[in-house]
mmCIF file of C-alpha atoms and ligand atoms in Angstrom:
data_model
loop_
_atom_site.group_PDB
_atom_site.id
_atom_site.type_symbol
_atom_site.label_atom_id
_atom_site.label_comp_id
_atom_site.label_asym_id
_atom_site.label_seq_id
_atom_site.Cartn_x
_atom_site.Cartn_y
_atom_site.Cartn_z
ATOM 1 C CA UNK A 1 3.418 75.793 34.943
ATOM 2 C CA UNK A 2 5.057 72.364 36.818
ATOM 3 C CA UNK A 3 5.093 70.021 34.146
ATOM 4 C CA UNK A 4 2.447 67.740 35.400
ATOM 5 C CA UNK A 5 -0.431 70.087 36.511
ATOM 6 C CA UNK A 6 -3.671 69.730 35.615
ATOM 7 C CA UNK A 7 -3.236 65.748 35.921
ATOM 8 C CA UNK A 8 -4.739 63.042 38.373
ATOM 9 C CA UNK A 9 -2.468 60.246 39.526
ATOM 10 C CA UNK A 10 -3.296 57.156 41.618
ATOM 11 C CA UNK A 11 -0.400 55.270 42.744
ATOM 12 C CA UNK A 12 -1.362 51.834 45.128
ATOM 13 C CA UNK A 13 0.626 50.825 47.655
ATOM 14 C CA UNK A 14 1.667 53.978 48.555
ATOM 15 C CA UNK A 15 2.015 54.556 52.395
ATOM 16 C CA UNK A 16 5.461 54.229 52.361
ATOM 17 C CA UNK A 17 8.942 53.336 50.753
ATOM 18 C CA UNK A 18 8.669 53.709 46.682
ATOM 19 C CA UNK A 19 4.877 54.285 46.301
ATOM 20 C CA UNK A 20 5.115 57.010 48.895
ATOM 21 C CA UNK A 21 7.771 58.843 47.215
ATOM 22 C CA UNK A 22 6.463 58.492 43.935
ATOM 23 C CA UNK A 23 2.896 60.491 45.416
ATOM 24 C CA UNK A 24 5.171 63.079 46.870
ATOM 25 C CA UNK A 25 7.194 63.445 43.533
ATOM 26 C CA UNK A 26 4.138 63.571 41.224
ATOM 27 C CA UNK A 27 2.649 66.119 43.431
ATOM 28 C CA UNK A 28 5.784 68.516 43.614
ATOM 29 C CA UNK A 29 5.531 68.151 39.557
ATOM 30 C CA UNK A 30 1.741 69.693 39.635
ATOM 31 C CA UNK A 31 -0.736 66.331 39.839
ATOM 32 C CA UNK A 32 -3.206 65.489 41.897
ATOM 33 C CA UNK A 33 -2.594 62.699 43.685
ATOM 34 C CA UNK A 34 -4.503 59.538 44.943
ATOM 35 C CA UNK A 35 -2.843 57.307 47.395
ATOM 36 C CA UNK A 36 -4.444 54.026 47.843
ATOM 37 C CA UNK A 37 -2.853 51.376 50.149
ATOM 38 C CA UNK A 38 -4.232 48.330 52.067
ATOM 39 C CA UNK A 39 -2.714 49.891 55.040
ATOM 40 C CA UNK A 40 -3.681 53.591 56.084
ATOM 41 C CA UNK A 41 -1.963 55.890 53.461
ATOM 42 C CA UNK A 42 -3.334 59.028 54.901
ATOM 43 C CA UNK A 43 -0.174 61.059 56.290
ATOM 44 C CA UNK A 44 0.741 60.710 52.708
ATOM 45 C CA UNK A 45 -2.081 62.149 51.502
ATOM 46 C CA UNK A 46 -2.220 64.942 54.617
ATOM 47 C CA UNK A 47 1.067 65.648 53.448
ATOM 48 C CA UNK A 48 0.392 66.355 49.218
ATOM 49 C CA UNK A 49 -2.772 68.023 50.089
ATOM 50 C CA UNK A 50 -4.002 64.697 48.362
ATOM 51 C CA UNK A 51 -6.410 62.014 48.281
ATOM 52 C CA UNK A 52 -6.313 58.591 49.899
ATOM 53 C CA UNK A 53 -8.199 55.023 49.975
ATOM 54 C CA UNK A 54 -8.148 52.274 51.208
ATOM 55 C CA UNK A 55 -7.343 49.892 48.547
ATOM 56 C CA UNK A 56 -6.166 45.710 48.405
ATOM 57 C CA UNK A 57 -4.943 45.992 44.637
ATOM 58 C CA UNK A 58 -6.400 41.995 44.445
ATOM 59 C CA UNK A 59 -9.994 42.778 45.081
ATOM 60 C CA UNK A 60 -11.872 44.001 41.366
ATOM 61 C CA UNK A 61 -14.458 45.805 43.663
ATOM 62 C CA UNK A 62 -11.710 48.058 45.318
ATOM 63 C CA UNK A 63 -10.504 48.791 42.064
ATOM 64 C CA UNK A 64 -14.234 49.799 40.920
ATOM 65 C CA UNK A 65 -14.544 51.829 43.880
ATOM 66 C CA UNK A 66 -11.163 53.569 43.449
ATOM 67 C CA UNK A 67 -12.111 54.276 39.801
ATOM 68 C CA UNK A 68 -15.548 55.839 40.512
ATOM 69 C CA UNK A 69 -14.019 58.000 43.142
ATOM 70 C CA UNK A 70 -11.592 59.130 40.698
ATOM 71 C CA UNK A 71 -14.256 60.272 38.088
ATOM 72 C CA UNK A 72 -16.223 61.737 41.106
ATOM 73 C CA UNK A 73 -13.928 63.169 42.933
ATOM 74 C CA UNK A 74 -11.331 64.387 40.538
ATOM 75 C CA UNK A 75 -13.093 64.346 37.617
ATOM 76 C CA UNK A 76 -10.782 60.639 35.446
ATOM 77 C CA UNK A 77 -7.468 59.711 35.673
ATOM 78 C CA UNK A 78 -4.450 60.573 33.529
ATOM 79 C CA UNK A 79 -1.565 58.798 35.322
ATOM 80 C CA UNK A 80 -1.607 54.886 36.871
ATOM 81 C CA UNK A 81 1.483 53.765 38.649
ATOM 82 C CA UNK A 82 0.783 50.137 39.714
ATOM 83 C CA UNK A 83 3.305 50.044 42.714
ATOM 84 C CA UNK A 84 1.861 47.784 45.419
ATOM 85 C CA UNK A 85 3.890 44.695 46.065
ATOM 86 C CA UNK A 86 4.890 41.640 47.809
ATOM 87 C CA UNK A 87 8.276 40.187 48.197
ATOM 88 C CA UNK A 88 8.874 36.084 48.652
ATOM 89 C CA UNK A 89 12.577 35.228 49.066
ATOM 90 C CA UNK A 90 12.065 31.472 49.550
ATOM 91 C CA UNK A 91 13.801 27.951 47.507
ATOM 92 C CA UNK A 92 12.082 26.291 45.185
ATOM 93 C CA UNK A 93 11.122 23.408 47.249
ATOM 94 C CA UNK A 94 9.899 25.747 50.254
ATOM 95 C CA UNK A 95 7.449 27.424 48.153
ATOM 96 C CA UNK A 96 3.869 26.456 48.788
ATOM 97 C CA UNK A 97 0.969 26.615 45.815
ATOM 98 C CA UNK A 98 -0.382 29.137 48.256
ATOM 99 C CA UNK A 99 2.824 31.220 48.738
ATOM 100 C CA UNK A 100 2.810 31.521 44.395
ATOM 101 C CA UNK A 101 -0.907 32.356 44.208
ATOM 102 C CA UNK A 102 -0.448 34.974 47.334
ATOM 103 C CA UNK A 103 2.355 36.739 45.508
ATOM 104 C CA UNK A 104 0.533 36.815 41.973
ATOM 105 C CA UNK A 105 -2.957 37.904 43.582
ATOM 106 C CA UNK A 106 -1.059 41.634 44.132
ATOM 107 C CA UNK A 107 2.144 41.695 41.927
ATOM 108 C CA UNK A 108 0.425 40.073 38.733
ATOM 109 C CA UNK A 109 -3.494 40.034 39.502
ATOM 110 C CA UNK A 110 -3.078 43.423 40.855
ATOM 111 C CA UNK A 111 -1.706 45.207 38.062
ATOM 112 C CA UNK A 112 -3.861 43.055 35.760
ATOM 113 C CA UNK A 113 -6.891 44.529 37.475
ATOM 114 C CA UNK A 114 -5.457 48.046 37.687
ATOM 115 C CA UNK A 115 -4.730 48.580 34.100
ATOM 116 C CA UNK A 116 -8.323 47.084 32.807
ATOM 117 C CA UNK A 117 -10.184 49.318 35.509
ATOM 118 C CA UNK A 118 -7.624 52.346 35.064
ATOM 119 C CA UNK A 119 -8.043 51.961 30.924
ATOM 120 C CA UNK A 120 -11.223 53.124 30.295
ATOM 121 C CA UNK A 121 -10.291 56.782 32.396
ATOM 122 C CA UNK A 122 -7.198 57.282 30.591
ATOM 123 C CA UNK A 123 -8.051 56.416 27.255
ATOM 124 C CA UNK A 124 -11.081 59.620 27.577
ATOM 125 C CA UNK A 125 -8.508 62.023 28.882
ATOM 126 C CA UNK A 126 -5.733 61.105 26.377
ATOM 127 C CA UNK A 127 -6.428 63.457 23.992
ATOM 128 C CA UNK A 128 -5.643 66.462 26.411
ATOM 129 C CA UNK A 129 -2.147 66.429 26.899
ATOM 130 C CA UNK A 130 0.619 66.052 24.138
ATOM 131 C CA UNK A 131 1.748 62.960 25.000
ATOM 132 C CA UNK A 132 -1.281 61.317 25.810
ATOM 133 C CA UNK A 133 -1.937 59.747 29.263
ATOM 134 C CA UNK A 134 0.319 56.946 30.883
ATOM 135 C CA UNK A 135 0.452 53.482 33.033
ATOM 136 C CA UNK A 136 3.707 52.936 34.924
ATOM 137 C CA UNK A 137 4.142 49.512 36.267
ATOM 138 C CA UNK A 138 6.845 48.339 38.657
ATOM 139 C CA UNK A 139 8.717 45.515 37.751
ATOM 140 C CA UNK A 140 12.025 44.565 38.980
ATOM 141 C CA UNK A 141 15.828 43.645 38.180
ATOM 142 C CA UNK A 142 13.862 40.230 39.222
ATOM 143 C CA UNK A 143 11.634 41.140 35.993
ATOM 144 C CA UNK A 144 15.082 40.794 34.039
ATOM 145 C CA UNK A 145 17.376 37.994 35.331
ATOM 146 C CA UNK A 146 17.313 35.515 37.442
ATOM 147 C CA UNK A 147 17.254 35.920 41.394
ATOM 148 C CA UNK A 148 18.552 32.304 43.602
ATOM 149 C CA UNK A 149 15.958 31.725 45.953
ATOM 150 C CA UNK A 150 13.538 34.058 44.487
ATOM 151 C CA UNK A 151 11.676 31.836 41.867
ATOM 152 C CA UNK A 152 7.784 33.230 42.432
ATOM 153 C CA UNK A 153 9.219 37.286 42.546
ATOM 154 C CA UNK A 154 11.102 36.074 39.436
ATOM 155 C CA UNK A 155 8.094 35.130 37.123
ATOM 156 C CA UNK A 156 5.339 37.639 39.054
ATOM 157 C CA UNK A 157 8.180 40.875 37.666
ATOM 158 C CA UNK A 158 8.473 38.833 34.873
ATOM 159 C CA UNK A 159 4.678 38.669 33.961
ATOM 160 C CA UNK A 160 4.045 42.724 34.606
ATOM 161 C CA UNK A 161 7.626 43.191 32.329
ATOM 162 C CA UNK A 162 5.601 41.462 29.233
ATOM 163 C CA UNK A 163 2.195 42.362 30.271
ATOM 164 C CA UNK A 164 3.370 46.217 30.003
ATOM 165 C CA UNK A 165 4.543 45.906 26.269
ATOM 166 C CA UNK A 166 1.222 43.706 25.386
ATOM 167 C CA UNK A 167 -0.633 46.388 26.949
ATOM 168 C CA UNK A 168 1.065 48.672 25.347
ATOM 169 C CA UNK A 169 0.689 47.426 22.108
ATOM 170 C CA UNK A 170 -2.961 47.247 22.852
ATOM 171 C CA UNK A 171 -3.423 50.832 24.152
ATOM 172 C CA UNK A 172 -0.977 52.837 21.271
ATOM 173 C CA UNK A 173 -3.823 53.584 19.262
ATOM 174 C CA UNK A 174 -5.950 55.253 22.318
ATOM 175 C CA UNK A 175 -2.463 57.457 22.911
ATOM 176 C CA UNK A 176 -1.882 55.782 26.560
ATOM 177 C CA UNK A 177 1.103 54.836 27.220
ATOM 178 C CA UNK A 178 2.572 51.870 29.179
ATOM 179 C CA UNK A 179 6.060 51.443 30.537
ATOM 180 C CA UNK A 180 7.885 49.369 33.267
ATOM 181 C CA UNK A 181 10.326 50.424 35.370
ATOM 182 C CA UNK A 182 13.186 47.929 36.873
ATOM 183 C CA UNK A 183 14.639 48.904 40.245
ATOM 184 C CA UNK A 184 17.709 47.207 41.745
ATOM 185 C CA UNK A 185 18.041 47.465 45.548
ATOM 186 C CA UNK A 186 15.973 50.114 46.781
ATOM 187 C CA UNK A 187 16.306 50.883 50.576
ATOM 188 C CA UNK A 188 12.808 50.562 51.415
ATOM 189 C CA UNK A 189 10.854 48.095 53.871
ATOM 190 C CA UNK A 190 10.750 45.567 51.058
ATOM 191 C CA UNK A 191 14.583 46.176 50.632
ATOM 192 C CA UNK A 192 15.498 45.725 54.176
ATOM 193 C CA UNK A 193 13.821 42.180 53.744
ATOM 194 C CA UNK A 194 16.287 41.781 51.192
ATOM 195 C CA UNK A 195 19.300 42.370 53.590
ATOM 196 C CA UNK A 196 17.680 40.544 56.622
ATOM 197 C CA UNK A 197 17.688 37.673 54.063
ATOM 198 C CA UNK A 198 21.616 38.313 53.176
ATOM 199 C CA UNK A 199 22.296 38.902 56.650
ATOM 200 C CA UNK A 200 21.044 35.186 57.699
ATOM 201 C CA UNK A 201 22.222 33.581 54.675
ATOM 202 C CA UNK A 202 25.848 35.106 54.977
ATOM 203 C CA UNK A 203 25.452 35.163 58.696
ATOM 204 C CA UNK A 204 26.640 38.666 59.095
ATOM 205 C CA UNK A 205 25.208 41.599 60.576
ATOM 206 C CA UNK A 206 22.813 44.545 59.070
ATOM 207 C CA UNK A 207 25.802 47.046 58.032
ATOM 208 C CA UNK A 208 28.235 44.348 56.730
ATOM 209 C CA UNK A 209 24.906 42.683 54.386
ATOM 210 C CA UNK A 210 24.606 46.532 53.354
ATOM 211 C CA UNK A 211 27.838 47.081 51.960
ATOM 212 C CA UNK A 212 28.046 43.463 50.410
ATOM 213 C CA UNK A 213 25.152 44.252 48.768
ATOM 214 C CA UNK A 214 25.657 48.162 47.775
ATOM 215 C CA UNK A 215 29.232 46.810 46.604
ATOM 216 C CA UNK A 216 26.794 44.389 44.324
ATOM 217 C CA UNK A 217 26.116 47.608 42.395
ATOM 218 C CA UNK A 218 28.521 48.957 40.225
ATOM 219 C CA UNK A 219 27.686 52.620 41.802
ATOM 220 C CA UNK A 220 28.342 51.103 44.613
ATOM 221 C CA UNK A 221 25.347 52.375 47.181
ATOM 222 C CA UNK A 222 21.583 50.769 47.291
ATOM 223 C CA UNK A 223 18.853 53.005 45.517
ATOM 224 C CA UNK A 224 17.125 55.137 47.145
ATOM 225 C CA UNK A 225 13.038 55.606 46.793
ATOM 226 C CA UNK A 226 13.151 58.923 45.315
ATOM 227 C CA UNK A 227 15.237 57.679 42.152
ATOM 228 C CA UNK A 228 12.619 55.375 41.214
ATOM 229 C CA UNK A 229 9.956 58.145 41.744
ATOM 230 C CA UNK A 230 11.985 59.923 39.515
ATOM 231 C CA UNK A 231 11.900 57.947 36.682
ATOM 232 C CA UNK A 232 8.334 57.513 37.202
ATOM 233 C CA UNK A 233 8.128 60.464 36.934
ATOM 234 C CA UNK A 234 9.840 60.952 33.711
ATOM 235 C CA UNK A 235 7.362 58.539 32.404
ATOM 236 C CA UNK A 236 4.404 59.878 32.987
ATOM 237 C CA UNK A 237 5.172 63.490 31.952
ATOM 238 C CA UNK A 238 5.272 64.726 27.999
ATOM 239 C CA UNK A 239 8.684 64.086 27.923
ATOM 240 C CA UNK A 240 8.359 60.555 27.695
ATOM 241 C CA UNK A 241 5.736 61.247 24.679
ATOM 242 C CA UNK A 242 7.218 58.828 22.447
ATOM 243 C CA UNK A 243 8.078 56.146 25.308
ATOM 244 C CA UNK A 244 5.292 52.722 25.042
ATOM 245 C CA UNK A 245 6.302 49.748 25.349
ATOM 246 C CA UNK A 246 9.882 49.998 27.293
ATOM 247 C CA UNK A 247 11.479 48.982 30.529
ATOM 248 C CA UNK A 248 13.062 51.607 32.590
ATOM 249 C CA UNK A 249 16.232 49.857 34.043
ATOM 250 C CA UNK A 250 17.008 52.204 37.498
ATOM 251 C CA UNK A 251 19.890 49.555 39.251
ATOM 252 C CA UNK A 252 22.875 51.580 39.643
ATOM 253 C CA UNK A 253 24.554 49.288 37.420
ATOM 254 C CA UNK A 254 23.075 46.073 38.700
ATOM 255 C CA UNK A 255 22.016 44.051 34.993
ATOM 256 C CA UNK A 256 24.825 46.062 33.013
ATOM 257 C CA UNK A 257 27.046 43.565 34.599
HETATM 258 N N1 NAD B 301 12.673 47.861 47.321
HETATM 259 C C1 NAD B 301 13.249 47.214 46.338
HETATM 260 O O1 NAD B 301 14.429 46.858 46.426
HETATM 261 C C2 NAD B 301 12.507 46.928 45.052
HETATM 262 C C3 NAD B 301 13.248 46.461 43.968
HETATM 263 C C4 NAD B 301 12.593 46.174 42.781
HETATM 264 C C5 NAD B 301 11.217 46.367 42.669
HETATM 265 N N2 NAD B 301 10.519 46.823 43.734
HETATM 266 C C6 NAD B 301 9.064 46.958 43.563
HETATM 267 O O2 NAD B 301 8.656 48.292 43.859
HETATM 268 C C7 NAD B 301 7.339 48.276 44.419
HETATM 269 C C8 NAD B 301 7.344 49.028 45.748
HETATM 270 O O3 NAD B 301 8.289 48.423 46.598
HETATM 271 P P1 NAD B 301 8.764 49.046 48.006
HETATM 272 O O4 NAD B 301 10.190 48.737 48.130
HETATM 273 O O5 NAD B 301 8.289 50.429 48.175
HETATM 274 O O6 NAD B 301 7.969 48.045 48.988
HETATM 275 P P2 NAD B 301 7.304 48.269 50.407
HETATM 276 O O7 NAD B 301 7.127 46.918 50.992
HETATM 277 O O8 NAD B 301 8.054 49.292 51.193
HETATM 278 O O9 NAD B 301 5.869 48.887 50.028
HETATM 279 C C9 NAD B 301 4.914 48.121 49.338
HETATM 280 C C10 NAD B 301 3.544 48.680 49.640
HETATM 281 O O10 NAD B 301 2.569 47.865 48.982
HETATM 282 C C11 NAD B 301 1.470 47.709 49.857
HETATM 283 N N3 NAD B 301 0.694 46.509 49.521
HETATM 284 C C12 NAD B 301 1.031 45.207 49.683
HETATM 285 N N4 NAD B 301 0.024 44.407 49.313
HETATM 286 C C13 NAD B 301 -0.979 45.218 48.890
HETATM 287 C C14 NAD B 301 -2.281 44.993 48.372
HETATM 288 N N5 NAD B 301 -2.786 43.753 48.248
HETATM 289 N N6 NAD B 301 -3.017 46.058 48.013
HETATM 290 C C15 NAD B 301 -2.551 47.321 48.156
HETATM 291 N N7 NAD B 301 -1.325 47.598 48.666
HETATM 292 C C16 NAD B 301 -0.566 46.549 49.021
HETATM 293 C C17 NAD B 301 2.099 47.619 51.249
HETATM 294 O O11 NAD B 301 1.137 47.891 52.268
HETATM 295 C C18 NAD B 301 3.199 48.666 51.143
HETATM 296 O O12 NAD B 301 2.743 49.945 51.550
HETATM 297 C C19 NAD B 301 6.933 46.807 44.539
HETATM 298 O O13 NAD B 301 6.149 46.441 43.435
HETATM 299 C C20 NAD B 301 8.271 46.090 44.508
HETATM 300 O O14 NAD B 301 8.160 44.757 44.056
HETATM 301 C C21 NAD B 301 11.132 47.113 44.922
#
């Protein structure tokens, strides 16, 4: 039996890049996926013989909807990864009220939302498996130290890093498990902002901003979206049945520094 069957997973933002890979890997381990995205996540879904909705991760009525299809459709929920995300590489003084409030609406108000409304579901079907059932929330190397330029990414990874081991705390007793995991550079759409940035700012080209950067790492390459799925992975599973509370560093190096 693949070590995850019998389980029901929803992971948001998951058309593409992490979230994408992170369905795929939780459905080649045996679960039963839900993709939700606010784009269309359905080749994901054609593709794991899965589920998908459409989903904005800010809006508490999506997240009531997703959660009664869930119950309905594949009878509660023993795995949440909150993945969806937004990305603001901008100065201090260029950031607007707006630009902070956009960013927290889906990387803080979004996981917020997603662990009260995913809660309830996971705390009935605890019992069932051995190590209980289990929120993943994606943080960042941003969630850990400081990022120039970066100030509103900073505090939203910061804010799911703490939330996670409040939660936690919170949850322990109902056997559900929370856990953050920290990527460094992942080469993803959100990752290629990251070298468009360092391209401008060092006014170099695409390849020369990717070895700068992968150099940056002491394994020296950028992260790929399948070793955070990975470690998702890991988390959710009974092999992690004694892991609430912690942050999952997966940086190639990046904060051992
Ligand atoms: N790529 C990296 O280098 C990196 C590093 C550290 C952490 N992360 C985190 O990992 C997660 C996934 O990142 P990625 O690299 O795959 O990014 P990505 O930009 O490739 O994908 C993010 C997905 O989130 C979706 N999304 C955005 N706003 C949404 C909303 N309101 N509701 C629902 N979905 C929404 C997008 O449509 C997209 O499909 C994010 O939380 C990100 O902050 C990424």
């Amino acid at each position: 039996m693949r070590e995850l069957e019998g389980r029901v997973a929803l992971v948001t933002g998951a058309s593409r890049g992490i979230g994408a890979a992170t369905a795929r890997a939780l459905a080649a381990a045996g679960a039963r996926v839900i993709v939700t995205d606010v784009s269309d996540a359905s080749e994901v879904s054609a593709e794991i013989d899965g589920f998908s909705l459409r989903q904005d991760v800010t809006r508490e009525s999506d997240w009531e909807a997703v959660m009664a299809f869930a119950r309905a459709e594949a009878g509660g929920l023993d795995i949440l990864v909150n993945n969806a995300g937004l990305f603001l590489q901008k100065s201090l003084a260029n950031t607007t009220l707006e630009d902070w409030r956009k960013l927290h609406a889906v990387n803080v108000e979004g996981v917020f939302l997603g662990c009260k409304y995913a809660a309830p579901l996971l705390t009935e079907r605890a019992p069932r498996w051995a190590g209980g059932t289990a929120i993943v929330n994606l943080s960042s190397v941003a969630g850990l130290v400081g990022a120039a330029g970066a100030i509103c990414y900073n505090a939203s990874k910061g804010a799911v890093r703490i939330m996670t081991k409040g939660l936690a705390l919170e949850l322990a007793r109902s056997q559900v498990r929370v856990n953050s995991v920290h990527p460094g550079l992942i080469d993803t759409h959100m990752g290629q902002e990251v070298l468009d940035r360092t391209a401008a700012r060092l006014g170099v080209g695409d390849n020369e901003a990717r070895t700068r950067m992968a150099r940056g790492h002491p394994l020296g390459r950028l992260g790929q979206d399948r070793n955070i799925a990975d470690a998702v992975c890991f988390l959710a599973s009974d092999r992690a049945a004694y892991v609430t509370g912690s942050e999952l560093v997966v940086d190639g190096g990046f904060t051992a520094q």
